[in-house]
PDB file of C-alpha atoms and ligand atoms in Angstrom:
ATOM      1  CA  MET A   1     108.072  82.317 106.839  1.00 98.00           C
ATOM      2  CA  ARG A   2     106.352  81.471 110.098  1.00 98.00           C
ATOM      3  CA  ILE A   3     103.776  84.213 110.638  1.00 99.00           C
ATOM      4  CA  GLY A   4     101.546  84.779 113.660  1.00 99.00           C
ATOM      5  CA  VAL A   5      98.498  86.869 112.800  1.00 99.00           C
ATOM      6  CA  ILE A   6      96.891  88.392 115.876  1.00 99.00           C
ATOM      7  CA  GLY A   7      93.249  89.163 115.090  1.00 98.00           C
ATOM      8  CA  ALA A   8      91.468  87.264 112.330  1.00 98.00           C
ATOM      9  CA  GLY A   9      88.805  89.728 111.220  1.00 98.00           C
ATOM     10  CA  ASN A  10      88.675  91.732 107.997  1.00 98.00           C
ATOM     11  CA  VAL A  11      92.375  92.548 107.940  1.00 98.00           C
ATOM     12  CA  GLY A  12      93.927  89.607 109.781  1.00 98.00           C
ATOM     13  CA  GLY A  13      91.781  87.136 107.859  1.00 98.00           C
ATOM     14  CA  THR A  14      92.630  88.670 104.497  1.00 98.00           C
ATOM     15  CA  LEU A  15      96.368  88.949 105.177  1.00 98.00           C
ATOM     16  CA  GLY A  16      96.531  85.433 106.621  1.00 98.00           C
ATOM     17  CA  ARG A  17      94.690  83.884 103.653  1.00 98.00           C
ATOM     18  CA  SER A  18      96.934  85.680 101.221  1.00 98.00           C
ATOM     19  CA  TRP A  19     100.138  84.668 103.022  1.00 98.00           C
ATOM     20  CA  VAL A  20      99.020  81.020 103.123  1.00 98.00           C
ATOM     21  CA  GLN A  21      98.524  81.207  99.350  1.00 98.00           C
ATOM     22  CA  LYS A  22     102.114  82.426  99.047  1.00 98.00           C
ATOM     23  CA  GLY A  23     103.318  79.383 100.972  1.00 98.00           C
ATOM     24  CA  HIS A  24     103.844  80.905 104.424  1.00 98.00           C
ATOM     25  CA  ASP A  25     103.158  79.006 107.639  1.00 98.00           C
ATOM     26  CA  VAL A  26     100.362  81.029 109.256  1.00 99.00           C
ATOM     27  CA  MET A  27      98.880  80.719 112.714  1.00 98.00           C
ATOM     28  CA  PHE A  28      96.040  83.008 113.763  1.00 99.00           C
ATOM     29  CA  GLY A  29      95.862  84.178 117.378  1.00 98.00           C
ATOM     30  CA  VAL A  30      92.391  85.093 118.572  1.00 98.00           C
ATOM     31  CA  PRO A  31      90.455  85.220 121.848  1.00 98.00           C
ATOM     32  CA  ASN A  32      88.410  82.146 120.812  1.00 98.00           C
ATOM     33  CA  PRO A  33      90.253  79.859 118.363  1.00 98.00           C
ATOM     34  CA  THR A  34      87.340  77.405 118.097  1.00 98.00           C
ATOM     35  CA  ALA A  35      84.676  80.027 117.279  1.00 98.00           C
ATOM     36  CA  PRO A  36      82.691  79.100 114.125  1.00 98.00           C
ATOM     37  CA  LYS A  37      83.998  82.147 112.203  1.00 98.00           C
ATOM     38  CA  MET A  38      87.581  81.094 112.962  1.00 98.00           C
ATOM     39  CA  LEU A  39      86.919  77.541 111.796  1.00 98.00           C
ATOM     40  CA  GLU A  40      85.358  78.921 108.614  1.00 98.00           C
ATOM     41  CA  LEU A  41      88.460  81.012 107.959  1.00 98.00           C
ATOM     42  CA  LEU A  42      90.725  78.003 108.478  1.00 98.00           C
ATOM     43  CA  LYS A  43      88.592  76.082 105.989  1.00 98.00           C
ATOM     44  CA  ALA A  44      89.016  78.944 103.505  1.00 97.00           C
ATOM     45  CA  THR A  45      92.798  78.467 103.731  1.00 97.00           C
ATOM     46  CA  GLY A  46      92.330  74.859 102.623  1.00 97.00           C
ATOM     47  CA  GLY A  47      93.243  73.735 106.126  1.00 96.00           C
ATOM     48  CA  LYS A  48      96.753  75.112 105.670  1.00 98.00           C
ATOM     49  CA  ALA A  49      96.567  77.653 108.526  1.00 98.00           C
ATOM     50  CA  ARG A  50      96.050  76.969 112.226  1.00 98.00           C
ATOM     51  CA  ALA A  51      94.499  78.978 115.030  1.00 98.00           C
ATOM     52  CA  GLY A  52      95.424  79.237 118.674  1.00 98.00           C
ATOM     53  CA  GLY A  53      95.589  81.626 121.553  1.00 98.00           C
ATOM     54  CA  ILE A  54      97.354  84.940 121.201  1.00 98.00           C
ATOM     55  CA  ALA A  55     100.523  83.852 123.029  1.00 98.00           C
ATOM     56  CA  GLU A  56     100.673  80.637 121.010  1.00 98.00           C
ATOM     57  CA  ALA A  57     100.355  82.412 117.660  1.00 98.00           C
ATOM     58  CA  ALA A  58     102.898  85.050 118.669  1.00 98.00           C
ATOM     59  CA  ALA A  59     105.358  82.336 119.729  1.00 98.00           C
ATOM     60  CA  HIS A  60     104.810  80.592 116.363  1.00 98.00           C
ATOM     61  CA  GLY A  61     105.751  83.638 114.322  1.00 98.00           C
ATOM     62  CA  GLU A  62     109.153  84.925 113.420  1.00 98.00           C
ATOM     63  CA  VAL A  63     106.878  87.625 112.026  1.00 99.00           C
ATOM     64  CA  VAL A  64     103.882  88.721 114.129  1.00 99.00           C
ATOM     65  CA  ALA A  65     101.180  90.898 112.555  1.00 99.00           C
ATOM     66  CA  PHE A  66      98.746  92.786 114.768  1.00 99.00           C
ATOM     67  CA  ALA A  67      95.326  93.307 113.147  1.00 99.00           C
ATOM     68  CA  THR A  68      93.276  94.099 116.224  1.00 98.00           C
ATOM     69  CA  PRO A  69      90.867  96.931 116.995  1.00 98.00           C
ATOM     70  CA  TRP A  70      92.894  99.798 118.464  1.00 98.00           C
ATOM     71  CA  ALA A  71      91.142  99.558 121.826  1.00 97.00           C
ATOM     72  CA  ALA A  72      92.218  95.892 122.124  1.00 98.00           C
ATOM     73  CA  THR A  73      95.757  96.300 120.800  1.00 98.00           C
ATOM     74  CA  GLN A  74      97.622  97.046 124.027  1.00 98.00           C
ATOM     75  CA  ASP A  75      96.005  94.014 125.625  1.00 98.00           C
ATOM     76  CA  ALA A  76      96.787  91.862 122.566  1.00 98.00           C
ATOM     77  CA  VAL A  77     100.467  92.900 122.645  1.00 98.00           C
ATOM     78  CA  ARG A  78     100.611  92.138 126.375  1.00 98.00           C
ATOM     79  CA  GLN A  79      99.034  88.717 125.830  1.00 98.00           C
ATOM     80  CA  ALA A  80     101.486  88.013 122.998  1.00 98.00           C
ATOM     81  CA  GLY A  81     104.291  87.804 125.547  1.00 98.00           C
ATOM     82  CA  ASP A  82     107.958  88.134 124.640  1.00 98.00           C
ATOM     83  CA  LEU A  83     108.259  89.741 121.200  1.00 98.00           C
ATOM     84  CA  ALA A  84     111.945  90.635 121.455  1.00 98.00           C
ATOM     85  CA  GLY A  85     113.761  90.226 118.144  1.00 98.00           C
ATOM     86  CA  LYS A  86     110.618  89.415 116.171  1.00 98.00           C
ATOM     87  CA  VAL A  87     109.448  91.366 113.155  1.00 98.00           C
ATOM     88  CA  ILE A  88     106.219  93.059 114.268  1.00 99.00           C
ATOM     89  CA  LEU A  89     103.838  94.297 111.592  1.00 99.00           C
ATOM     90  CA  ASP A  90     101.505  96.912 113.028  1.00 99.00           C
ATOM     91  CA  CYS A  91      98.479  96.911 110.727  1.00 98.00           C
ATOM     92  CA  THR A  92      96.219  98.743 113.172  1.00 98.00           C
ATOM     93  CA  ASN A  93      94.898 102.275 113.046  1.00 98.00           C
ATOM     94  CA  PRO A  94      94.371 104.161 116.299  1.00 97.00           C
ATOM     95  CA  LEU A  95      90.876 105.229 115.333  1.00 96.00           C
ATOM     96  CA  LYS A  96      88.396 106.737 117.760  1.00 95.00           C
ATOM     97  CA  GLU A  97      85.507 104.329 118.116  1.00 91.00           C
ATOM     98  CA  ASP A  98      83.134 106.608 116.137  1.00 91.00           C
ATOM     99  CA  LEU A  99      85.778 106.914 113.336  1.00 89.00           C
ATOM    100  CA  SER A 100      85.721 110.705 113.806  1.00 89.00           C
ATOM    101  CA  GLY A 101      89.484 110.940 114.162  1.00 93.00           C
ATOM    102  CA  LEU A 102      92.643 109.414 115.558  1.00 95.00           C
ATOM    103  CA  ALA A 103      93.015 108.645 119.254  1.00 93.00           C
ATOM    104  CA  VAL A 104      96.724 109.573 119.103  1.00 93.00           C
ATOM    105  CA  GLY A 105      98.760 111.532 116.583  1.00 91.00           C
ATOM    106  CA  HIS A 106     101.001 114.491 115.654  1.00 89.00           C
ATOM    107  CA  THR A 107     103.470 113.968 118.501  1.00 95.00           C
ATOM    108  CA  THR A 108     103.282 110.188 118.498  1.00 97.00           C
ATOM    109  CA  SER A 109     101.494 107.376 116.640  1.00 98.00           C
ATOM    110  CA  GLY A 110      99.820 104.063 117.259  1.00 98.00           C
ATOM    111  CA  ALA A 111     102.902 102.341 115.856  1.00 98.00           C
ATOM    112  CA  GLU A 112     105.202 104.039 118.339  1.00 98.00           C
ATOM    113  CA  ARG A 113     102.856 102.972 121.132  1.00 98.00           C
ATOM    114  CA  VAL A 114     102.976  99.396 119.816  1.00 98.00           C
ATOM    115  CA  ALA A 115     106.795  99.576 119.727  1.00 98.00           C
ATOM    116  CA  ALA A 116     106.840 100.705 123.364  1.00 98.00           C
ATOM    117  CA  TRP A 117     104.474  97.881 124.375  1.00 98.00           C
ATOM    118  CA  ALA A 118     106.253  95.209 122.280  1.00 98.00           C
ATOM    119  CA  SER A 119     109.569  95.663 124.028  1.00 96.00           C
ATOM    120  CA  GLY A 120     112.454  94.615 121.760  1.00 97.00           C
ATOM    121  CA  GLY A 121     110.141  93.894 118.819  1.00 98.00           C
ATOM    122  CA  ARG A 122     111.188  95.306 115.454  1.00 98.00           C
ATOM    123  CA  VAL A 123     108.041  97.181 114.529  1.00 98.00           C
ATOM    124  CA  VAL A 124     107.015  98.153 111.018  1.00 99.00           C
ATOM    125  CA  LYS A 125     103.860 100.122 110.270  1.00 99.00           C
ATOM    126  CA  VAL A 126     102.298  98.566 107.185  1.00 99.00           C
ATOM    127  CA  PHE A 127      98.975  97.405 105.708  1.00 99.00           C
ATOM    128  CA  ASN A 128      97.121 100.281 107.384  1.00 98.00           C
ATOM    129  CA  THR A 129      96.568 102.741 104.530  1.00 98.00           C
ATOM    130  CA  THR A 130      94.087 100.791 102.463  1.00 98.00           C
ATOM    131  CA  GLY A 131      90.942  98.748 102.983  1.00 98.00           C
ATOM    132  CA  PHE A 132      90.976  94.995 103.448  1.00 98.00           C
ATOM    133  CA  GLU A 133      89.215  94.588 100.099  1.00 98.00           C
ATOM    134  CA  ASN A 134      92.320  96.039  98.439  1.00 98.00           C
ATOM    135  CA  MET A 135      94.529  93.688 100.446  1.00 98.00           C
ATOM    136  CA  ALA A 136      92.673  90.802  98.802  1.00 98.00           C
ATOM    137  CA  GLN A 137      93.194  92.363  95.366  1.00 98.00           C
ATOM    138  CA  PRO A 138      95.972  94.985  95.274  1.00 98.00           C
ATOM    139  CA  SER A 139      95.928  95.364  91.488  1.00 98.00           C
ATOM    140  CA  TYR A 140      93.916  97.994  89.616  1.00 98.00           C
ATOM    141  CA  GLY A 141      93.766  97.059  85.953  1.00 96.00           C
ATOM    142  CA  GLY A 142      97.169  95.375  86.230  1.00 96.00           C
ATOM    143  CA  THR A 143      98.703  98.286  88.178  1.00 97.00           C
ATOM    144  CA  PRO A 144      99.888  97.402  91.679  1.00 98.00           C
ATOM    145  CA  ILE A 145      98.683  99.905  94.261  1.00 98.00           C
ATOM    146  CA  THR A 146     101.050 101.464  96.773  1.00 98.00           C
ATOM    147  CA  MET A 147     101.693 100.028 100.206  1.00 99.00           C
ATOM    148  CA  PHE A 148     103.643 102.431 102.381  1.00 99.00           C
ATOM    149  CA  PHE A 149     105.671 101.050 105.248  1.00 99.00           C
ATOM    150  CA  ALA A 150     107.651 102.765 108.006  1.00 98.00           C
ATOM    151  CA  GLY A 151     110.075 101.395 110.556  1.00 98.00           C
ATOM    152  CA  ASP A 152     113.479 101.741 112.167  1.00 98.00           C
ATOM    153  CA  ASP A 153     114.889  98.261 111.471  1.00 98.00           C
ATOM    154  CA  ALA A 154     116.132  97.741 107.914  1.00 98.00           C
ATOM    155  CA  GLN A 155     115.777  93.958 107.914  1.00 98.00           C
ATOM    156  CA  ALA A 156     112.245  94.099 109.363  1.00 98.00           C
ATOM    157  CA  LYS A 157     111.338  96.599 106.668  1.00 98.00           C
ATOM    158  CA  ARG A 158     112.668  94.244 103.988  1.00 98.00           C
ATOM    159  CA  VAL A 159     110.387  91.511 105.355  1.00 98.00           C
ATOM    160  CA  ALA A 160     107.370  93.857 105.287  1.00 99.00           C
ATOM    161  CA  ALA A 161     108.206  94.924 101.733  1.00 99.00           C
ATOM    162  CA  GLN A 162     108.626  91.317 100.596  1.00 98.00           C
ATOM    163  CA  LEU A 163     105.272  90.270 102.045  1.00 98.00           C
ATOM    164  CA  ALA A 164     103.558  93.296 100.472  1.00 98.00           C
ATOM    165  CA  GLN A 165     105.189  92.635  97.107  1.00 98.00           C
ATOM    166  CA  GLU A 166     104.254  88.949  97.136  1.00 98.00           C
ATOM    167  CA  MET A 167     100.633  89.988  97.721  1.00 98.00           C
ATOM    168  CA  GLY A 168     100.791  92.211  94.638  1.00 98.00           C
ATOM    169  CA  PHE A 169     101.370  95.645  96.192  1.00 98.00           C
ATOM    170  CA  ASP A 170     103.957  98.192  95.144  1.00 98.00           C
ATOM    171  CA  PRO A 171     105.775  98.623  98.488  1.00 98.00           C
ATOM    172  CA  VAL A 172     107.131 102.120  99.176  1.00 98.00           C
ATOM    173  CA  ASP A 173     109.528 102.888 102.036  1.00 98.00           C
ATOM    174  CA  ALA A 174     108.064 105.833 103.965  1.00 98.00           C
ATOM    175  CA  GLY A 175     110.995 106.209 106.360  1.00 98.00           C
ATOM    176  CA  PRO A 176     111.385 105.731 110.113  1.00 98.00           C
ATOM    177  CA  LEU A 177     108.723 104.416 112.456  1.00 98.00           C
ATOM    178  CA  ALA A 178     107.885 107.974 113.567  1.00 98.00           C
ATOM    179  CA  ASN A 179     106.516 108.487 110.044  1.00 98.00           C
ATOM    180  CA  ALA A 180     103.592 106.303 111.123  1.00 98.00           C
ATOM    181  CA  ARG A 181     102.413 109.753 112.297  1.00 98.00           C
ATOM    182  CA  LEU A 182     101.921 110.453 108.586  1.00 98.00           C
ATOM    183  CA  LEU A 183     100.626 107.016 107.553  1.00 98.00           C
ATOM    184  CA  GLU A 184      97.906 106.777 110.205  1.00 98.00           C
ATOM    185  CA  PRO A 185      96.205 110.047 109.120  1.00 97.00           C
ATOM    186  CA  LEU A 186      96.512 108.780 105.526  1.00 98.00           C
ATOM    187  CA  ALA A 187      94.390 105.808 106.611  1.00 98.00           C
ATOM    188  CA  LEU A 188      91.820 108.162 108.080  1.00 97.00           C
ATOM    189  CA  LEU A 189      91.763 110.084 104.786  1.00 98.00           C
ATOM    190  CA  TRP A 190      91.173 106.826 102.896  1.00 98.00           C
ATOM    191  CA  ILE A 191      88.253 106.016 105.208  1.00 97.00           C
ATOM    192  CA  TYR A 192      86.865 109.546 104.800  1.00 97.00           C
ATOM    193  CA  LEU A 193      87.053 109.358 101.007  1.00 98.00           C
ATOM    194  CA  ALA A 194      85.592 105.844 100.899  1.00 98.00           C
ATOM    195  CA  VAL A 195      82.785 106.341 103.392  1.00 96.00           C
ATOM    196  CA  LYS A 196      81.967 110.049 103.829  1.00 96.00           C
ATOM    197  CA  GLN A 197      82.757 111.257 100.306  1.00 98.00           C
ATOM    198  CA  GLY A 198      81.047 108.243  98.797  1.00 98.00           C
ATOM    199  CA  HIS A 199      83.913 106.903  96.698  1.00 98.00           C
ATOM    200  CA  GLY A 200      83.427 103.437  98.171  1.00 98.00           C
ATOM    201  CA  THR A 201      86.113 100.962  99.110  1.00 98.00           C
ATOM    202  CA  GLY A 202      87.343 100.436  95.542  1.00 98.00           C
ATOM    203  CA  ILE A 203      89.855 103.286  95.823  1.00 98.00           C
ATOM    204  CA  ALA A 204      93.556 103.168  96.572  1.00 98.00           C
ATOM    205  CA  TYR A 205      96.694 105.252  96.853  1.00 98.00           C
ATOM    206  CA  LYS A 206      99.259 105.022  94.085  1.00 98.00           C
ATOM    207  CA  LEU A 207     102.575 106.853  94.085  1.00 98.00           C
ATOM    208  CA  VAL A 208     103.413 107.818  90.515  1.00 97.00           C
ATOM    209  CA  HIS A 209     106.790 108.939  89.234  1.00 97.00           C
ATOM    210  CA  ARG A 210     107.432 111.301  86.357  1.00 98.00           C
TER     211      ARG A 210
HETATM  212  N1  NAP B   1      88.936  97.133 107.995  1.00 57.28           N
HETATM  213  C1  NAP B   1      89.887  97.634 107.203  1.00 57.28           C
HETATM  214  O1  NAP B   1      89.718  97.721 105.976  1.00 57.28           O
HETATM  215  C2  NAP B   1      91.189  98.083 107.805  1.00 57.28           C
HETATM  216  C3  NAP B   1      92.227  98.490 106.943  1.00 57.28           C
HETATM  217  C4  NAP B   1      93.465  98.832 107.482  1.00 57.28           C
HETATM  218  C5  NAP B   1      93.662  98.767 108.849  1.00 57.28           C
HETATM  219  N2  NAP B   1      92.618  98.404 109.657  1.00 57.28           N
HETATM  220  C6  NAP B   1      92.881  98.314 111.106  1.00 57.28           C
HETATM  221  O2  NAP B   1      93.103  96.929 111.371  1.00 57.28           O
HETATM  222  C7  NAP B   1      92.628  96.595 112.668  1.00 57.28           C
HETATM  223  C8  NAP B   1      91.609  95.449 112.546  1.00 57.28           C
HETATM  224  O3  NAP B   1      90.521  95.882 111.764  1.00 57.28           O
HETATM  225  P1  NAP B   1      89.449  94.821 111.224  1.00 57.28           P
HETATM  226  O4  NAP B   1      88.544  95.567 110.333  1.00 57.28           O
HETATM  227  O5  NAP B   1      90.147  93.612 110.731  1.00 57.28           O
HETATM  228  O6  NAP B   1      88.687  94.478 112.595  1.00 57.28           O
HETATM  229  P2  NAP B   1      87.717  93.221 112.867  1.00 57.28           P
HETATM  230  O7  NAP B   1      87.178  92.689 111.586  1.00 57.28           O
HETATM  231  O8  NAP B   1      86.781  93.678 113.918  1.00 57.28           O
HETATM  232  O9  NAP B   1      88.701  92.105 113.474  1.00 57.28           O
HETATM  233  C9  NAP B   1      89.354  92.285 114.696  1.00 57.28           C
HETATM  234  C10 NAP B   1      89.953  90.965 115.134  1.00 57.28           C
HETATM  235  O10 NAP B   1      90.679  91.173 116.364  1.00 57.28           O
HETATM  236  C11 NAP B   1      90.242  90.181 117.317  1.00 57.28           C
HETATM  237  N3  NAP B   1      90.417  90.693 118.670  1.00 57.28           N
HETATM  238  C12 NAP B   1      89.611  91.481 119.402  1.00 57.28           C
HETATM  239  N4  NAP B   1      90.144  91.707 120.614  1.00 57.28           N
HETATM  240  C13 NAP B   1      91.319  91.041 120.642  1.00 57.28           C
HETATM  241  C14 NAP B   1      92.342  90.876 121.616  1.00 57.28           C
HETATM  242  N5  NAP B   1      92.278  91.465 122.825  1.00 57.28           N
HETATM  243  N6  NAP B   1      93.411  90.118 121.308  1.00 57.28           N
HETATM  244  C15 NAP B   1      93.504  89.516 120.089  1.00 57.28           C
HETATM  245  N7  NAP B   1      92.571  89.633 119.137  1.00 57.28           N
HETATM  246  C16 NAP B   1      91.501  90.390 119.400  1.00 57.28           C
HETATM  247  C17 NAP B   1      88.803  89.940 116.952  1.00 57.28           C
HETATM  248  O11 NAP B   1      88.371  88.727 117.531  1.00 57.28           O
HETATM  249  P3  NAP B   1      86.796  88.573 117.877  1.00 57.28           P
HETATM  250  O12 NAP B   1      86.079  88.678 116.576  1.00 57.28           O
HETATM  251  O13 NAP B   1      86.735  87.236 118.521  1.00 57.28           O
HETATM  252  O14 NAP B   1      86.476  89.714 118.806  1.00 57.28           O
HETATM  253  C18 NAP B   1      88.916  89.879 115.430  1.00 57.28           C
HETATM  254  O15 NAP B   1      89.423  88.639 115.009  1.00 57.28           O
HETATM  255  C19 NAP B   1      92.043  97.879 113.255  1.00 57.28           C
HETATM  256  O16 NAP B   1      93.020  98.501 114.055  1.00 57.28           O
HETATM  257  C20 NAP B   1      91.733  98.717 112.018  1.00 57.28           C
HETATM  258  O17 NAP B   1      91.747 100.108 112.275  1.00 57.28           O
HETATM  259  C21 NAP B   1      91.404  98.047 109.174  1.00 57.28           C
END
């Protein structure tokens, strides 16, 4: 698949590297594509990924993943240009800058905001409920950890599930996009457990069935 990854930090960098390893054609979109950290990341993909501006990377992707800080996300979506018909993976969390809570929630979600900004894009909330370290290694003792995803477009959700499965996650359909209202607080809980409760980042959600 041709995938544009907007934001190449902890999350974008990890997802992009992993997708390159699975044979996908990845282009990162960042404010400064020739920054040393970007060039280092490209080197880490064995030169198989490229970097460009945000509009360029978005145009490259049939799938476009947003992995930007919440405060920059509206601007990143605007810069991405026409996203109509594309599969949009919203990997962001609408965190307050001091991580004390969510900037939106209960009656809407970051994902629904992204869907409103990315007019015509087929948005799936995914890759937001665990830390980037787990995205690099989604297996705990051979058990794949859960990756919830939510969206309104069945085909876009299949793409999200496929990418998650290829990475080694156990993808779990969490319903319509409005259920991002449930997944975004779950991310905040993960952060709270990892950071405030001292469990560290080596923790993950796993849905078990009797
Ligand atoms: N960290 C995690 O474990 C984790 C897990 C799940 C979800 N998330 C969510 O994922 C998102 C990214 O988190 P992160 O930890 O990867 O952040 P990060 O390491 O700070 O990376 C953010 C990336 O976005 C780029 N960026 C900044 N402003 C931009 C803009 N206007 N347009 C395009 N790109 C822009 C940054 O470029 P520069 O470096 O050049 O500024 C950087 O490449 C956040 O919404 C976060 O809540 C994080």
